[in-house]
CSV table of C-alpha atoms in Angstrom, one decimal:
chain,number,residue,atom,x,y,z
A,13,UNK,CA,106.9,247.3,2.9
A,14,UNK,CA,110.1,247.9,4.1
A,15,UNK,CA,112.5,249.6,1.8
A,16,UNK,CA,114.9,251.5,4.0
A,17,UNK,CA,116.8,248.5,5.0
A,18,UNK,CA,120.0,247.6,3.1
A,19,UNK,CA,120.5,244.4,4.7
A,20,UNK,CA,120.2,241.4,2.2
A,21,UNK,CA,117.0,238.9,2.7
A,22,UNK,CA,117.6,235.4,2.6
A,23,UNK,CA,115.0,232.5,2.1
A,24,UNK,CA,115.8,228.9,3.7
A,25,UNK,CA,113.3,226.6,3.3
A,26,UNK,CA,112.9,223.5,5.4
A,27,UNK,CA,114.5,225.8,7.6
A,28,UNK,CA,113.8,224.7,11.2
A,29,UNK,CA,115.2,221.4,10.3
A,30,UNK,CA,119.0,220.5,11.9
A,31,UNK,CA,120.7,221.9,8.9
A,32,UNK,CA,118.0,224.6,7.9
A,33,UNK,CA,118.6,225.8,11.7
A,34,UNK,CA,121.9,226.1,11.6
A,35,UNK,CA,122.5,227.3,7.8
A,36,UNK,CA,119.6,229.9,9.3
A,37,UNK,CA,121.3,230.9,12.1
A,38,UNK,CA,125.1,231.4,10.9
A,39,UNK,CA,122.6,234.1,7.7
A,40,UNK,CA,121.3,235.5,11.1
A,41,UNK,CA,124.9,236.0,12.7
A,42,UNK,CA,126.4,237.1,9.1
A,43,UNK,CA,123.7,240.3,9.6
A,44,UNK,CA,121.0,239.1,6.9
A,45,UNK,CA,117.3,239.3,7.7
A,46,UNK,CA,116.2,235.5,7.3
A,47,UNK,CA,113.0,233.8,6.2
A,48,UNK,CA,112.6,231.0,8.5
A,49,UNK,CA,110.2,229.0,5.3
A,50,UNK,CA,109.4,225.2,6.7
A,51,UNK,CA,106.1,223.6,6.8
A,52,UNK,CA,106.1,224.0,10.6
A,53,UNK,CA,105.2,227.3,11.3
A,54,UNK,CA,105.6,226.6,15.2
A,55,UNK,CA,109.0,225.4,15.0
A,56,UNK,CA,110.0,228.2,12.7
A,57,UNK,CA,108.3,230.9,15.4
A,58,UNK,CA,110.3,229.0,18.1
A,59,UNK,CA,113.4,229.2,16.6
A,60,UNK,CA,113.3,232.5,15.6
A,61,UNK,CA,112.8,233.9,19.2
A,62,UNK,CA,115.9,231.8,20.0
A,63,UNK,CA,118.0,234.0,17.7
A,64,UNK,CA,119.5,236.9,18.7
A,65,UNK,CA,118.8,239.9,16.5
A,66,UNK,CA,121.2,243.2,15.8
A,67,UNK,CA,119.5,246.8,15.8
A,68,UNK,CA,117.4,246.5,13.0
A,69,UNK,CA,117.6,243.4,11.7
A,70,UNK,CA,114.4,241.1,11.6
A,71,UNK,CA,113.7,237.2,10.9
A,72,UNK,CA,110.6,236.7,9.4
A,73,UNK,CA,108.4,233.0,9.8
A,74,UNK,CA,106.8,231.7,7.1
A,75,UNK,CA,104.6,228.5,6.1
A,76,UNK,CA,105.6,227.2,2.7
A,77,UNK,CA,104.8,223.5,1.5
A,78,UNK,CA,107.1,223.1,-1.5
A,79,UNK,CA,105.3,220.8,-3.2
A,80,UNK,CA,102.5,223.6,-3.8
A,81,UNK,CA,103.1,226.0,-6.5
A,82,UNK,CA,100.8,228.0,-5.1
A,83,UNK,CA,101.9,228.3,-1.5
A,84,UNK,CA,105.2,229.3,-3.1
A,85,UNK,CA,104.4,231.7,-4.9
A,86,UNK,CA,102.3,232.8,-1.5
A,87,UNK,CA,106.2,232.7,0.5
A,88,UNK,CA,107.7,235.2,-2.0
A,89,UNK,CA,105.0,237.7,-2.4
A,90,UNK,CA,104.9,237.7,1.4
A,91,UNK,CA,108.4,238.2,1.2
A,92,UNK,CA,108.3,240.8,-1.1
A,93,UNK,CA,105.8,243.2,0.8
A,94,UNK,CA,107.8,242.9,3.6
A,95,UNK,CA,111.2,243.8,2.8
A,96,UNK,CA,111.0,244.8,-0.7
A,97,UNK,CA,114.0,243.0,-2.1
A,98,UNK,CA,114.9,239.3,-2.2
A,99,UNK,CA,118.8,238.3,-2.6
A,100,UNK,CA,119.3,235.1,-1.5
A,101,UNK,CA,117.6,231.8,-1.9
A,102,UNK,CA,118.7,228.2,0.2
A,103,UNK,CA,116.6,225.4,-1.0
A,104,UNK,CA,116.8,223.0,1.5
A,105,UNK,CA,113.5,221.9,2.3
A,106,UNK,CA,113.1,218.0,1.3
A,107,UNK,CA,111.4,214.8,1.6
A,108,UNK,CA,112.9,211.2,2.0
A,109,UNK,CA,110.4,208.2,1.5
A,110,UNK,CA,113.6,205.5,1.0
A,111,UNK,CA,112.7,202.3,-0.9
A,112,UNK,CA,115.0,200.2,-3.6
A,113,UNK,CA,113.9,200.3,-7.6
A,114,UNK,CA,112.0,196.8,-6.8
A,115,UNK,CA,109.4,198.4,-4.0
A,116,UNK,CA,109.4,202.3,-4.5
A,117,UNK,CA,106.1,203.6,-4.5
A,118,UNK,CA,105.3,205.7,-7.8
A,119,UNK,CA,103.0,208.3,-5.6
A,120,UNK,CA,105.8,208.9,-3.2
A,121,UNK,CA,108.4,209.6,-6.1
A,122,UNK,CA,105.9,212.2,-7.6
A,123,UNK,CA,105.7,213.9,-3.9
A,124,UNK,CA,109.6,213.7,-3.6
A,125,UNK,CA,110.4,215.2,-7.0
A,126,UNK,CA,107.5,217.8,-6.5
A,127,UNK,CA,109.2,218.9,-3.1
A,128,UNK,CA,113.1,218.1,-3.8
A,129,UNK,CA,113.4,219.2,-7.6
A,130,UNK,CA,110.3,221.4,-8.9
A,131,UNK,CA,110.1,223.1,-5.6
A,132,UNK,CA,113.1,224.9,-5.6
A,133,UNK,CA,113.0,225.9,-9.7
A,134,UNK,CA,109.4,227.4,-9.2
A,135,UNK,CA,110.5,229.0,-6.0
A,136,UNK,CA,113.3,230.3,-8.1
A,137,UNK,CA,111.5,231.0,-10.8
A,138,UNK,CA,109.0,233.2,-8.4
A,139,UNK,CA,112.3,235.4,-7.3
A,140,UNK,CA,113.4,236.0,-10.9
A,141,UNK,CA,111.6,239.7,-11.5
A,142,UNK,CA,113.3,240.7,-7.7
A,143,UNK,CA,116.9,239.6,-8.7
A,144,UNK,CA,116.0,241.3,-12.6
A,145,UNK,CA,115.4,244.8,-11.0
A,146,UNK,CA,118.1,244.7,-8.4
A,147,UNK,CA,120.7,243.0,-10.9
A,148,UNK,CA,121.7,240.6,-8.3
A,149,UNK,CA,121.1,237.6,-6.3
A,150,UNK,CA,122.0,234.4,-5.3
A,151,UNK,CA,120.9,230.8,-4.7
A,152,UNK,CA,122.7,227.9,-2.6
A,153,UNK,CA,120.7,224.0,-3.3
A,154,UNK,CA,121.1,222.2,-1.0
A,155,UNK,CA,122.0,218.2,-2.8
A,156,UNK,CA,123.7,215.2,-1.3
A,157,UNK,CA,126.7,213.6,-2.2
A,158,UNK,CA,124.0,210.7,-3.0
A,159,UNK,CA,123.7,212.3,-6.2
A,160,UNK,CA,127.2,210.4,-7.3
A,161,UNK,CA,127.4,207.9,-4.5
A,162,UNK,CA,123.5,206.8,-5.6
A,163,UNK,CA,121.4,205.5,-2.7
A,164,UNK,CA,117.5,205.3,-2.5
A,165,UNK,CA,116.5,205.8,-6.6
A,166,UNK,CA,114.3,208.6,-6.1
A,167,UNK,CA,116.0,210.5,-3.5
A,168,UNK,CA,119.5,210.2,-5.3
A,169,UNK,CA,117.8,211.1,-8.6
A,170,UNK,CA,116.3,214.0,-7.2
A,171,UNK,CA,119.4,215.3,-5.8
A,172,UNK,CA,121.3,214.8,-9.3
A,173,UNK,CA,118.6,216.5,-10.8
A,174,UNK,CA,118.8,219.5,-8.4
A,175,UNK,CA,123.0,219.8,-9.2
A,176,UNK,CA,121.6,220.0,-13.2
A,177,UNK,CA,118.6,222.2,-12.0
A,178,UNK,CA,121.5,224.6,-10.4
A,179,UNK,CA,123.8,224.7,-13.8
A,180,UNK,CA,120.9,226.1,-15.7
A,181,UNK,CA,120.0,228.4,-13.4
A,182,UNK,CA,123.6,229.7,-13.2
A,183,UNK,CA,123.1,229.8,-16.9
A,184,UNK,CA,120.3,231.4,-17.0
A,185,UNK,CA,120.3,234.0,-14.8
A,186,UNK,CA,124.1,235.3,-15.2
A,187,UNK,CA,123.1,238.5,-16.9
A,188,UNK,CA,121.3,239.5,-13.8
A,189,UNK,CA,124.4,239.3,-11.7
A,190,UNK,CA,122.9,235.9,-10.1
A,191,UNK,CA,125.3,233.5,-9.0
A,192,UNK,CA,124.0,229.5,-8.2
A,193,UNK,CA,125.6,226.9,-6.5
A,194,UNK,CA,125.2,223.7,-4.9
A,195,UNK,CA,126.2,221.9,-2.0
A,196,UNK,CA,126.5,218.1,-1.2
A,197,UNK,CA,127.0,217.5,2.2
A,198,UNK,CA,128.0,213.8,3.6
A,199,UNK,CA,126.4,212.0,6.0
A,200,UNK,CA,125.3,214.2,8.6
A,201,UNK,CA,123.3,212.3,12.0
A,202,UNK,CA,119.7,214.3,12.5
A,203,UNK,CA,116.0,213.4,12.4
A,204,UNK,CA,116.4,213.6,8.6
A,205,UNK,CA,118.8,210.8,7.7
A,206,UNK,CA,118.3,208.5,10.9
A,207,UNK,CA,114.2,208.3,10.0
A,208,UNK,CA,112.9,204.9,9.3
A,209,UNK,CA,116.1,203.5,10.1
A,210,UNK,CA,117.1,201.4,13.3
A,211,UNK,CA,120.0,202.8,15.6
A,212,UNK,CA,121.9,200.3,15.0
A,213,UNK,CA,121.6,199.8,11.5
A,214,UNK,CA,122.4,203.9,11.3
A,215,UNK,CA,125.3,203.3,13.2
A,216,UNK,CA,126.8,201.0,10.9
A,217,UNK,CA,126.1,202.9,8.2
A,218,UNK,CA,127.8,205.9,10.0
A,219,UNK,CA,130.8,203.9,10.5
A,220,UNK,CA,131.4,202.9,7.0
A,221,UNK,CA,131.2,206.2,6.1
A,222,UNK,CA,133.8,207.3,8.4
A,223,UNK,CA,136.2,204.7,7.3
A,224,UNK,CA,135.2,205.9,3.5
A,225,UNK,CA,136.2,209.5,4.7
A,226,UNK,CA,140.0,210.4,3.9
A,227,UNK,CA,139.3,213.3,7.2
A,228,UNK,CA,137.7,210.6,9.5
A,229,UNK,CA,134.3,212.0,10.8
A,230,UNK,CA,131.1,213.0,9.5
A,231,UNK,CA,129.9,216.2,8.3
A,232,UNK,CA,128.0,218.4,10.9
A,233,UNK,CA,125.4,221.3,10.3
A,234,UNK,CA,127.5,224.1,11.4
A,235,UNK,CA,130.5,222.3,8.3
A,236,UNK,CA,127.3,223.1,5.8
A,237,UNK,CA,126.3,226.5,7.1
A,238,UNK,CA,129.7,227.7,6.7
A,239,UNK,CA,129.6,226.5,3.1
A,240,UNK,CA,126.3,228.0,2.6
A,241,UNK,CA,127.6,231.6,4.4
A,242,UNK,CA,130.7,231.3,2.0
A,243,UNK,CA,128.7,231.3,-1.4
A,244,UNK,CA,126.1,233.9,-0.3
A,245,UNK,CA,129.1,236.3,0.7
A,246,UNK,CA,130.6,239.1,-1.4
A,247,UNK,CA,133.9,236.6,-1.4
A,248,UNK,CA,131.8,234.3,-3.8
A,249,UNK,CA,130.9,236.9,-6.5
A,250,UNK,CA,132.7,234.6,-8.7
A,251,UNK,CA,131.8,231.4,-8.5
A,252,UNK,CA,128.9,229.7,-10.2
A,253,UNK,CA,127.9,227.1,-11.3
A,254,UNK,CA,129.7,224.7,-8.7
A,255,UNK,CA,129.2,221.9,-7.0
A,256,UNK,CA,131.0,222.0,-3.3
A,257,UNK,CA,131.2,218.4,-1.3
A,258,UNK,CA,131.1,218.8,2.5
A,259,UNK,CA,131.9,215.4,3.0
A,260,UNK,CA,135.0,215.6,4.2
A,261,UNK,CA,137.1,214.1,0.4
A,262,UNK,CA,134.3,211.1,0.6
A,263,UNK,CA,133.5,211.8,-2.7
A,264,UNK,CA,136.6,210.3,-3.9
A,265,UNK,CA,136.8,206.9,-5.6
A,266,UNK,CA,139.1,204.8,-3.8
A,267,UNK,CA,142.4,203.6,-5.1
A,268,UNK,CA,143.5,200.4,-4.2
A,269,UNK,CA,144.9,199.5,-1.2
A,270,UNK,CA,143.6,203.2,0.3
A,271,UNK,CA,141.4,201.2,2.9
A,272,UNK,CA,144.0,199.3,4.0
């Protein structure tokens, strides 16, 4: 175990991912030591030789399925021996198997809400006694803006439950000094969002977006990571409890006659 260090450890599951890479990379380049946690364990050791290091500073590879209590609970006591300390949590990790209220499959919505909702609570609940003895800590969710927008029923009620999952835990786990936020990104084009789906039906869908978005472009990894960076950073102490779009004002209602 590690102790000496006084660098704060982040976790970001699904973390080899386009927006787990790059919310992992801008921890990296803030000076944290980084828990590359993704199912993959080859594409988290590849991208952690990618990333350059400072003197001292180490990212650490990790298997974790989130949709097994156990293998959680495997992630943070892994964690734990090796650095000592845990500060940060990013659940980002998630599943999408899409399909409308008429032809959803009842198995697949269990294996979404075990991955997208109880995944990140037990891996939160896991880092409680870490962020009781240091008296500090924070976690960044990672939901969509599907969670007001709706979309496919058991992603988008997964998501909505993870913005409730985050005001408890802010709640919760004030008087330790833990701050918990979440953030709803738009529309961003990876593996992720354009699986299953034809490239020209995602195009479509990209450019209805875009003409739904008052700053007239979708949302990128590197407009998340920032986000991610800001609410881990001393600069957040204070905030809690939020939800922050990066969606570029899409999540406004539009007024009449705005489209025009």
């Amino acid at each position: 175990m590690n102790t000496s260090t006084q660098r704060p450890v982040a976790i970001v599951t699904g973390a080899c991912g386009a927006l787990g890479s790059a919310i992992t990379e801008r921890l990296a380049e803030d000076g944290m030591h980084v828990v590359l946690a993704d199912l993959d364990i080859g594409r988290a050791d590849a991208l952690a030789s990618k990333i350059p290091l400072a003197d001292g500073q180490q990212l650490l590879p990790a298997r974790v399925d989130m949709g097994d209590n156990a293998s959680i609970a495997a992630l943070v006591a892994l964690v734990g021996e090796r650095f000592g300390r845990i500060d940060n949590l990013v659940n980002n990790a998630a599943v999408n198997h899409r399909g409308s209220l008429r032809d959803f499959d009842p198995d697949k919505w269990d294996h979404m809400m075990a991955v997208n909702l109880r995944g990140p609570a037990v891996l939160c609940q896991q880092v409680i006694p870490y962020w009781e003895r240091q008296q500090s800590g924070s976690v960044v969710n990672i939901a969509s803006r599907a969670w007001v927008a709706g979309g496919p029923p058991a992603y988008a009620a997964g998501k909505a439950g993870v913005v409730g999952l985050t005001r408890s835990i802010a709640r919760e786990l004030a008087p330790f000094n833990v701050t918990a936020n979440a953030v709803a990104p738009g529309l961003i084009p990876s593996a992720f969002t354009m699986d299953g789906r034809s490239e020209e039906f995602f195009g479509a869908m990209a450019e209805r977006q875009i003409n739904q978005t008052p700053l007239g472009r979708l949302a990128t990894p590197q407009d998340v990571a920032n986000t991610v960076a800001f609410l881990l950073s001393p600069g957040a102490a204070y905030i809690t409890a939020e939800v922050i779009h990066v969606c570029g004002g899409s999540q406004l209602a539009p007024l009449g006659g705005a489209n025009k």
